[in-house]
Every structure is written in C-alpha cells, then in structure tokens.
Amino acid sequence: MALLEATGVVAGYGAAEILRGVSVTVEEGEVVTIIGPNGCGKSTLMKTLAGLVRVRAGSVRFEDADISAYPPERIVRAGLCYVPQSNNVFPSMSIRENLEMGGFIRAGGVAERIDEMFSLFPDLGRRPSLKAGSLSGGQRQMLAIARALMLDPALLLLDEPSAGLSPAVMDMVFERIRGINESGVSLLLVEQNAREALGMSDRGYILVSGENRLEDKGQALLDNPEVGRLYLGG
Ligand SMILES: Nc1ncnc2c1ncn2[C@@H]1O[C@H](COP(=O)(O)OP(=O)(O)O)[C@@H](O)[C@H]1O
Ligand SMILES: [Mg+2]
C-alpha cells in the first residue's frame, strides 16, 4: 500500500477549478517531485494534500486513512507535514522558538528533538537565539524544514524549497533534503529547479493545467528529450 495516494483530486478557489482530477502516489521511502509550468496548480495540490484547500472530488489516502475531509491539524497529527513556499517561519521569533512552535503538539521530547534538528542542521544550532527574520534565504528554508520535522512526519511536502537561492546554497539544500530522506522521511517536492530535483528523485510527475501530463522515474524524465525541451529549458 502506498504511503500517500491521491486519486482524481479536484480542487480550486471559489468558481476557479484549478486541479481537474490529479493523481499522485508516494511510496514509503520515496522522493517524488512534481514539476510543471507556472500556474498549473502545483502549490494548490500541496495545499490540498495538507488540508488547506478542500478536496471537491476524488480522494486522498494517507497510510490507512482517507484524509480527504480532514482539517489541516488532523493531517499534521497523522504524520503529513507541509512546508509552504514562502512565509514559512515566524520572522520575529528566534530559531529555537520557531522549533518549539513546530513541536507544540508533540507529546513530549521537544528539547531532545530540537537537539536532533541542531545536529541535522548545524547552522541553526550555532546561534539558536537568532531571529528567524535575520537568516539568509538558505538558512531560513532549513529552519522551515526543521520546524516541520519537529513532529517526526512520515511524509514531508516541500513547495519549492530551493526558490530564490544561489546555486551553491541550492546544492546545500538538496543535500540536506537527501539526508532527511535517508533518515526515513518520505518526500513530495514541488520544484522549479527541475533538473536538480528530478536527479535526486525516485519518480516525478509533470502537471499541466491542473492535470497529470507525464509520470516516470526521475532519471527517465531527465532522459526524455521532449521533457527536456518543454519543461527543463532544452
Ligand atoms: N488563493 C487563491 N485564490 C484564487 N486563485 C488562486 C489562489 N491561489 C492560486 N490561485 C490560482 O490558481 C492557479 C494555480 O496556482 P498555483 O497552484 O499557485 O500554481 P503553481 O504553484 O503551479 O505555480 C493560478 O491560476 C493561480 O492564479
Ligand atoms: Mg507554486
């Protein structure tokens, strides 16, 4: 059984139907990347999986439950955590306070989990009292991811974690993401830096106009000349 199985998901905003029957699966242990043109509905899909946008038709199964109608906090508690593309940390709070907020629904072990996050992300551990708002783009992204990891999710949804980062920082972020996956967390990413993301993904999906266009192994998508021409900038 798949860890996450979204089937024929329809969702949108008011009269605007954005997702027109999208299906995505993540198996336990996988890294899966979704790419597609701007505005095709990638972020909407992430928000829908996280329970922030309502599933109008179709279904979302996570582990052994139908979570299609769960409110966001219940989805988080079930082990599915979402890191939005922006505004994903509390800028006026310190690094440590952000992590405490991330862990507030933990039964216990918050301090221990924060220590684990500091060994996973040494940059954050060096100055835990620093305000999140003063961090560089890459560090801020690390903090947002660490905040989500405070709850030991089985599946992490990351919406464009490398957006706006320099190539060197982007490599660092992807390296960390790989490490998170190796620690046992399954990952569903949305990425504009499609080559790098597909290169580290087990599988990928191409979404166009709120519909599935193509689905294959990450490397197979990279090797597909049509994908290269249309979606990877030649
Ligand atoms: N809160 C919203 N209200 C209304 N329309 C929205 C909202 N968020 C996104 N949209 C629209 O939904 C479509 C898909 O957006 P989005 O999911 O953000 O695409 P992507 O992440 O693939 O670039 C776009 O046409 C966008 O303008
Ligand atoms: Mg987006």
mmCIF file of C-alpha atoms and ligand atoms in Angstrom:
data_model
loop_
_atom_site.group_PDB
_atom_site.id
_atom_site.type_symbol
_atom_site.label_atom_id
_atom_site.label_comp_id
_atom_site.label_asym_id
_atom_site.label_seq_id
_atom_site.Cartn_x
_atom_site.Cartn_y
_atom_site.Cartn_z
ATOM 1 C CA MET A 1 0.000 0.000 0.000
ATOM 2 C CA ALA A 2 1.271 3.465 -0.888
ATOM 3 C CA LEU A 3 2.076 5.965 1.844
ATOM 4 C CA LEU A 4 0.136 8.677 0.013
ATOM 5 C CA GLU A 5 -2.378 8.046 -2.714
ATOM 6 C CA ALA A 6 -4.220 10.994 -4.206
ATOM 7 C CA THR A 7 -6.718 9.892 -6.817
ATOM 8 C CA GLY A 8 -8.612 12.143 -9.229
ATOM 9 C CA VAL A 9 -8.359 15.152 -6.951
ATOM 10 C CA VAL A 10 -10.487 18.126 -7.943
ATOM 11 C CA ALA A 11 -9.928 21.376 -6.047
ATOM 12 C CA GLY A 12 -9.811 25.117 -6.522
ATOM 13 C CA TYR A 13 -10.779 28.522 -5.227
ATOM 14 C CA GLY A 14 -14.388 29.681 -5.468
ATOM 15 C CA ALA A 15 -15.532 29.359 -9.055
ATOM 16 C CA ALA A 16 -11.992 28.625 -10.250
ATOM 17 C CA GLU A 17 -11.397 24.917 -10.598
ATOM 18 C CA ILE A 18 -7.608 24.509 -10.575
ATOM 19 C CA LEU A 19 -6.993 20.788 -10.101
ATOM 20 C CA ARG A 20 -9.050 18.810 -12.571
ATOM 21 C CA GLY A 21 -8.566 15.266 -11.409
ATOM 22 C CA VAL A 22 -4.935 14.958 -10.312
ATOM 23 C CA SER A 23 -3.481 11.649 -9.153
ATOM 24 C CA VAL A 24 -0.188 11.347 -7.285
ATOM 25 C CA THR A 25 1.303 8.486 -5.311
ATOM 26 C CA VAL A 26 4.220 8.406 -2.888
ATOM 27 C CA GLU A 27 5.517 5.040 -1.745
ATOM 28 C CA GLU A 28 7.169 4.655 1.615
ATOM 29 C CA GLY A 29 10.774 5.893 1.446
ATOM 30 C CA GLU A 30 10.441 7.671 -1.895
ATOM 31 C CA VAL A 31 11.412 11.141 -3.048
ATOM 32 C CA VAL A 32 8.839 12.273 -5.612
ATOM 33 C CA THR A 33 8.995 15.585 -7.473
ATOM 34 C CA ILE A 34 6.222 17.453 -9.223
ATOM 35 C CA ILE A 35 7.188 19.871 -11.959
ATOM 36 C CA GLY A 36 5.114 21.895 -14.372
ATOM 37 C CA PRO A 37 4.623 25.389 -15.761
ATOM 38 C CA ASN A 38 3.825 28.347 -13.541
ATOM 39 C CA GLY A 39 0.214 28.417 -12.502
ATOM 40 C CA CYS A 40 -0.501 24.787 -13.384
ATOM 41 C CA GLY A 41 -1.618 24.035 -9.826
ATOM 42 C CA LYS A 42 1.442 22.612 -8.069
ATOM 43 C CA SER A 43 1.076 24.737 -4.943
ATOM 44 C CA THR A 44 -2.671 24.197 -4.971
ATOM 45 C CA LEU A 45 -2.051 20.444 -4.971
ATOM 46 C CA MET A 46 0.293 20.761 -1.971
ATOM 47 C CA LYS A 47 -2.239 22.895 -0.101
ATOM 48 C CA THR A 48 -4.991 20.423 -0.918
ATOM 49 C CA LEU A 49 -2.944 17.471 0.351
ATOM 50 C CA ALA A 50 -2.263 19.453 3.537
ATOM 51 C CA GLY A 51 -5.975 20.117 4.035
ATOM 52 C CA LEU A 52 -5.779 23.868 3.443
ATOM 53 C CA VAL A 53 -7.799 23.683 0.233
ATOM 54 C CA ARG A 54 -10.857 21.444 0.204
ATOM 55 C CA VAL A 55 -10.985 18.243 -1.856
ATOM 56 C CA ARG A 56 -14.061 18.692 -4.073
ATOM 57 C CA ALA A 57 -13.920 15.295 -5.729
ATOM 58 C CA GLY A 58 -11.549 12.371 -5.731
ATOM 59 C CA SER A 59 -9.759 11.173 -2.645
ATOM 60 C CA VAL A 60 -6.556 11.470 -0.648
ATOM 61 C CA ARG A 61 -5.419 8.415 1.293
ATOM 62 C CA PHE A 62 -2.528 8.607 3.731
ATOM 63 C CA GLU A 63 -1.268 5.425 5.363
ATOM 64 C CA ASP A 64 -4.517 3.586 6.003
ATOM 65 C CA ALA A 65 -6.906 6.522 6.291
ATOM 66 C CA ASP A 66 -8.987 8.583 3.892
ATOM 67 C CA ILE A 67 -7.850 12.087 4.872
ATOM 68 C CA SER A 68 -9.783 13.903 2.117
ATOM 69 C CA ALA A 69 -12.030 15.676 4.613
ATOM 70 C CA TYR A 70 -9.566 16.027 7.498
ATOM 71 C CA PRO A 71 -8.841 19.530 8.793
ATOM 72 C CA PRO A 72 -5.181 20.585 8.500
ATOM 73 C CA GLU A 73 -4.242 19.971 12.147
ATOM 74 C CA ARG A 74 -5.535 16.410 11.968
ATOM 75 C CA ILE A 75 -3.463 15.786 8.827
ATOM 76 C CA VAL A 76 -0.370 17.105 10.610
ATOM 77 C CA ARG A 77 -1.089 14.838 13.555
ATOM 78 C CA ALA A 78 -1.451 11.884 11.205
ATOM 79 C CA GLY A 79 2.167 12.480 10.117
ATOM 80 C CA LEU A 80 1.890 14.562 6.963
ATOM 81 C CA CYS A 81 3.637 17.951 7.280
ATOM 82 C CA TYR A 82 3.713 20.732 4.709
ATOM 83 C CA VAL A 83 6.285 23.493 4.233
ATOM 84 C CA PRO A 84 4.822 26.339 2.151
ATOM 85 C CA GLN A 85 6.832 28.147 -0.475
ATOM 86 C CA SER A 86 7.043 31.407 1.477
ATOM 87 C CA ASN A 87 6.174 32.850 4.883
ATOM 88 C CA ASN A 88 7.163 29.520 6.353
ATOM 89 C CA VAL A 89 8.870 30.765 9.522
ATOM 90 C CA PHE A 90 7.929 33.319 12.208
ATOM 91 C CA PRO A 91 10.453 36.097 11.450
ATOM 92 C CA SER A 92 10.238 37.876 14.810
ATOM 93 C CA MET A 93 10.800 34.670 16.757
ATOM 94 C CA SER A 94 14.170 33.054 17.383
ATOM 95 C CA ILE A 95 15.331 29.856 15.731
ATOM 96 C CA ARG A 96 14.635 27.936 18.929
ATOM 97 C CA GLU A 97 11.186 29.483 19.367
ATOM 98 C CA ASN A 98 10.293 28.554 15.796
ATOM 99 C CA LEU A 99 11.236 24.956 16.514
ATOM 100 C CA GLU A 100 9.274 24.988 19.770
ATOM 101 C CA MET A 101 6.228 26.203 17.840
ATOM 102 C CA GLY A 102 6.772 23.401 15.359
ATOM 103 C CA GLY A 103 6.823 20.892 18.183
ATOM 104 C CA PHE A 104 3.956 22.222 20.255
ATOM 105 C CA ILE A 105 1.646 19.285 19.592
ATOM 106 C CA ARG A 106 4.332 16.734 20.421
ATOM 107 C CA ALA A 107 3.500 14.602 23.424
ATOM 108 C CA GLY A 108 6.973 15.276 24.806
ATOM 109 C CA GLY A 109 10.640 15.309 23.928
ATOM 110 C CA VAL A 110 10.606 18.782 22.383
ATOM 111 C CA ALA A 111 14.043 19.734 23.712
ATOM 112 C CA GLU A 112 15.533 16.430 22.543
ATOM 113 C CA ARG A 113 14.006 16.824 19.101
ATOM 114 C CA ILE A 114 15.374 20.376 18.859
ATOM 115 C CA ASP A 115 18.832 18.972 19.636
ATOM 116 C CA GLU A 116 18.359 16.431 16.840
ATOM 117 C CA MET A 117 17.418 19.258 14.480
ATOM 118 C CA PHE A 118 20.554 21.149 15.500
ATOM 119 C CA SER A 119 22.728 18.168 14.666
ATOM 120 C CA LEU A 120 20.922 17.722 11.335
ATOM 121 C CA PHE A 121 21.239 21.476 10.604
ATOM 122 C CA PRO A 122 24.423 22.650 12.383
ATOM 123 C CA ASP A 123 23.995 26.197 11.044
ATOM 124 C CA LEU A 124 20.815 26.560 13.070
ATOM 125 C CA GLY A 125 22.358 25.139 16.221
ATOM 126 C CA ARG A 126 25.231 27.593 16.315
ATOM 127 C CA ARG A 127 23.055 30.599 17.216
ATOM 128 C CA PRO A 128 19.631 29.365 18.345
ATOM 129 C CA SER A 129 18.620 32.759 19.733
ATOM 130 C CA LEU A 130 18.964 34.470 16.349
ATOM 131 C CA LYS A 131 15.681 35.859 14.987
ATOM 132 C CA ALA A 132 14.416 33.862 12.025
ATOM 133 C CA GLY A 133 13.892 37.109 10.123
ATOM 134 C CA SER A 134 17.617 37.780 10.097
ATOM 135 C CA LEU A 135 18.547 34.452 8.500
ATOM 136 C CA SER A 136 19.751 34.072 4.926
ATOM 137 C CA GLY A 137 17.389 32.500 2.408
ATOM 138 C CA GLY A 138 19.007 29.080 2.657
ATOM 139 C CA GLN A 139 19.081 29.056 6.447
ATOM 140 C CA ARG A 140 15.508 30.222 6.623
ATOM 141 C CA GLN A 141 14.489 27.359 4.344
ATOM 142 C CA MET A 142 16.394 24.942 6.602
ATOM 143 C CA LEU A 143 14.545 26.325 9.607
ATOM 144 C CA ALA A 144 11.183 25.930 7.889
ATOM 145 C CA ILE A 145 12.024 22.313 7.105
ATOM 146 C CA ALA A 146 13.352 21.665 10.622
ATOM 147 C CA ARG A 147 10.178 23.160 12.054
ATOM 148 C CA ALA A 148 8.094 20.673 10.082
ATOM 149 C CA LEU A 149 10.399 17.818 11.104
ATOM 150 C CA MET A 150 9.763 18.596 14.785
ATOM 151 C CA LEU A 151 6.690 16.356 14.545
ATOM 152 C CA ASP A 152 8.534 13.351 13.058
ATOM 153 C CA PRO A 153 6.350 13.276 9.942
ATOM 154 C CA ALA A 154 6.231 10.169 7.783
ATOM 155 C CA LEU A 155 5.771 12.398 4.740
ATOM 156 C CA LEU A 156 7.052 15.903 4.171
ATOM 157 C CA LEU A 157 5.613 18.146 1.448
ATOM 158 C CA LEU A 158 8.057 20.834 0.299
ATOM 159 C CA ASP A 159 6.893 23.584 -2.038
ATOM 160 C CA GLU A 160 9.892 24.936 -3.969
ATOM 161 C CA PRO A 161 12.482 24.633 -1.213
ATOM 162 C CA SER A 162 15.237 25.964 -3.485
ATOM 163 C CA ALA A 163 13.355 29.014 -4.787
ATOM 164 C CA GLY A 164 15.426 32.178 -4.816
ATOM 165 C CA LEU A 165 18.635 30.521 -3.621
ATOM 166 C CA SER A 166 22.052 30.811 -5.229
ATOM 167 C CA PRO A 167 23.311 27.646 -6.993
ATOM 168 C CA ALA A 168 25.713 26.810 -4.144
ATOM 169 C CA VAL A 169 23.070 27.241 -1.460
ATOM 170 C CA MET A 170 20.601 25.314 -3.597
ATOM 171 C CA ASP A 171 23.040 22.376 -3.719
ATOM 172 C CA MET A 172 23.303 22.508 0.057
ATOM 173 C CA VAL A 173 19.522 22.482 0.439
ATOM 174 C CA PHE A 174 19.170 19.488 -1.903
ATOM 175 C CA GLU A 175 21.943 17.721 0.002
ATOM 176 C CA ARG A 176 20.068 18.236 3.263
ATOM 177 C CA ILE A 177 16.822 17.086 1.684
ATOM 178 C CA ARG A 178 18.550 13.881 0.590
ATOM 179 C CA GLY A 179 19.766 13.415 4.166
ATOM 180 C CA ILE A 180 16.243 13.850 5.502
ATOM 181 C CA ASN A 181 15.024 11.175 3.113
ATOM 182 C CA GLU A 182 17.850 8.853 4.164
ATOM 183 C CA SER A 183 16.749 9.317 7.765
ATOM 184 C CA GLY A 184 13.457 7.673 6.807
ATOM 185 C CA VAL A 185 11.157 10.537 5.824
ATOM 186 C CA SER A 186 9.345 10.226 2.508
ATOM 187 C CA LEU A 187 9.238 13.394 0.435
ATOM 188 C CA LEU A 188 6.959 15.042 -2.077
ATOM 189 C CA LEU A 189 8.552 18.135 -3.633
ATOM 190 C CA VAL A 190 7.463 20.827 -5.999
ATOM 191 C CA GLU A 191 10.427 22.340 -7.822
ATOM 192 C CA GLN A 192 11.292 24.891 -10.483
ATOM 193 C CA ASN A 193 14.893 23.676 -10.458
ATOM 194 C CA ALA A 194 13.601 20.584 -12.147
ATOM 195 C CA ARG A 195 16.878 19.030 -13.276
ATOM 196 C CA GLU A 196 18.399 19.043 -9.809
ATOM 197 C CA ALA A 197 15.197 17.865 -8.185
ATOM 198 C CA LEU A 198 14.480 15.062 -10.667
ATOM 199 C CA GLY A 199 18.105 13.997 -10.378
ATOM 200 C CA MET A 200 17.568 13.107 -6.748
ATOM 201 C CA SER A 201 14.023 11.783 -7.117
ATOM 202 C CA ASP A 202 12.798 8.229 -7.420
ATOM 203 C CA ARG A 203 9.871 9.390 -9.525
ATOM 204 C CA GLY A 204 8.450 12.550 -10.961
ATOM 205 C CA TYR A 205 5.189 13.928 -12.260
ATOM 206 C CA ILE A 206 4.583 16.642 -14.811
ATOM 207 C CA LEU A 207 1.450 18.614 -14.154
ATOM 208 C CA VAL A 208 -0.078 20.835 -16.852
ATOM 209 C CA SER A 209 -3.251 22.914 -16.457
ATOM 210 C CA GLY A 210 -4.312 21.046 -13.349
ATOM 211 C CA GLU A 211 -3.970 17.617 -14.948
ATOM 212 C CA ASN A 212 -1.374 14.854 -14.985
ATOM 213 C CA ARG A 213 0.692 15.046 -18.160
ATOM 214 C CA LEU A 214 3.502 12.564 -17.574
ATOM 215 C CA GLU A 215 4.826 10.326 -14.841
ATOM 216 C CA ASP A 216 8.056 8.328 -14.769
ATOM 217 C CA LYS A 217 11.218 7.583 -12.862
ATOM 218 C CA GLY A 218 13.195 10.757 -12.150
ATOM 219 C CA GLN A 219 16.079 9.763 -14.391
ATOM 220 C CA ALA A 220 13.729 8.663 -17.186
ATOM 221 C CA LEU A 221 12.081 12.090 -17.205
ATOM 222 C CA LEU A 222 15.515 13.723 -17.369
ATOM 223 C CA ASP A 223 16.462 11.475 -20.284
ATOM 224 C CA ASN A 224 13.214 12.134 -22.172
ATOM 225 C CA PRO A 225 14.019 14.631 -24.973
ATOM 226 C CA GLU A 226 10.503 16.015 -25.081
ATOM 227 C CA VAL A 227 10.548 16.651 -21.345
ATOM 228 C CA GLY A 228 13.913 18.358 -21.717
ATOM 229 C CA ARG A 229 12.670 20.615 -24.488
ATOM 230 C CA LEU A 230 9.304 21.516 -22.964
ATOM 231 C CA TYR A 231 9.907 21.514 -19.227
ATOM 232 C CA LEU A 232 13.612 21.644 -18.496
ATOM 233 C CA GLY A 233 14.605 24.529 -20.734
ATOM 234 C CA GLY A 234 16.196 22.455 -23.525
HETATM 235 N N1 LIG B 1 -5.821 31.836 -3.126
HETATM 236 C C1 LIG B 1 -6.123 31.801 -4.426
HETATM 237 N N2 LIG B 1 -7.302 32.291 -4.870
HETATM 238 C C2 LIG B 1 -7.633 32.246 -6.184
HETATM 239 N N3 LIG B 1 -6.833 31.718 -7.148
HETATM 240 C C3 LIG B 1 -5.654 31.235 -6.772
HETATM 241 C C4 LIG B 1 -5.226 31.240 -5.397
HETATM 242 N N4 LIG B 1 -4.005 30.668 -5.333
HETATM 243 C C5 LIG B 1 -3.683 30.333 -6.589
HETATM 244 N N5 LIG B 1 -4.667 30.661 -7.448
HETATM 245 C C6 LIG B 1 -4.663 30.407 -8.894
HETATM 246 O O1 LIG B 1 -4.592 29.011 -9.081
HETATM 247 C C7 LIG B 1 -3.785 28.703 -10.229
HETATM 248 C C8 LIG B 1 -2.715 27.728 -9.807
HETATM 249 O O2 LIG B 1 -1.851 28.360 -8.875
HETATM 250 P P1 LIG B 1 -0.716 27.568 -8.119
HETATM 251 O O3 LIG B 1 -1.288 26.332 -7.565
HETATM 252 O O4 LIG B 1 -0.084 28.518 -7.176
HETATM 253 O O5 LIG B 1 0.259 27.197 -9.329
HETATM 254 P P2 LIG B 1 1.793 26.778 -9.332
HETATM 255 O O6 LIG B 1 2.210 26.513 -7.926
HETATM 256 O O7 LIG B 1 1.846 25.567 -10.219
HETATM 257 O O8 LIG B 1 2.549 27.909 -9.949
HETATM 258 C C9 LIG B 1 -3.263 30.023 -10.751
HETATM 259 O O9 LIG B 1 -4.084 30.415 -11.823
HETATM 260 C C10 LIG B 1 -3.431 30.962 -9.585
HETATM 261 O O10 LIG B 1 -3.643 32.272 -10.007
HETATM 262 MG MG MG B 2 3.688 27.344 -6.693
#
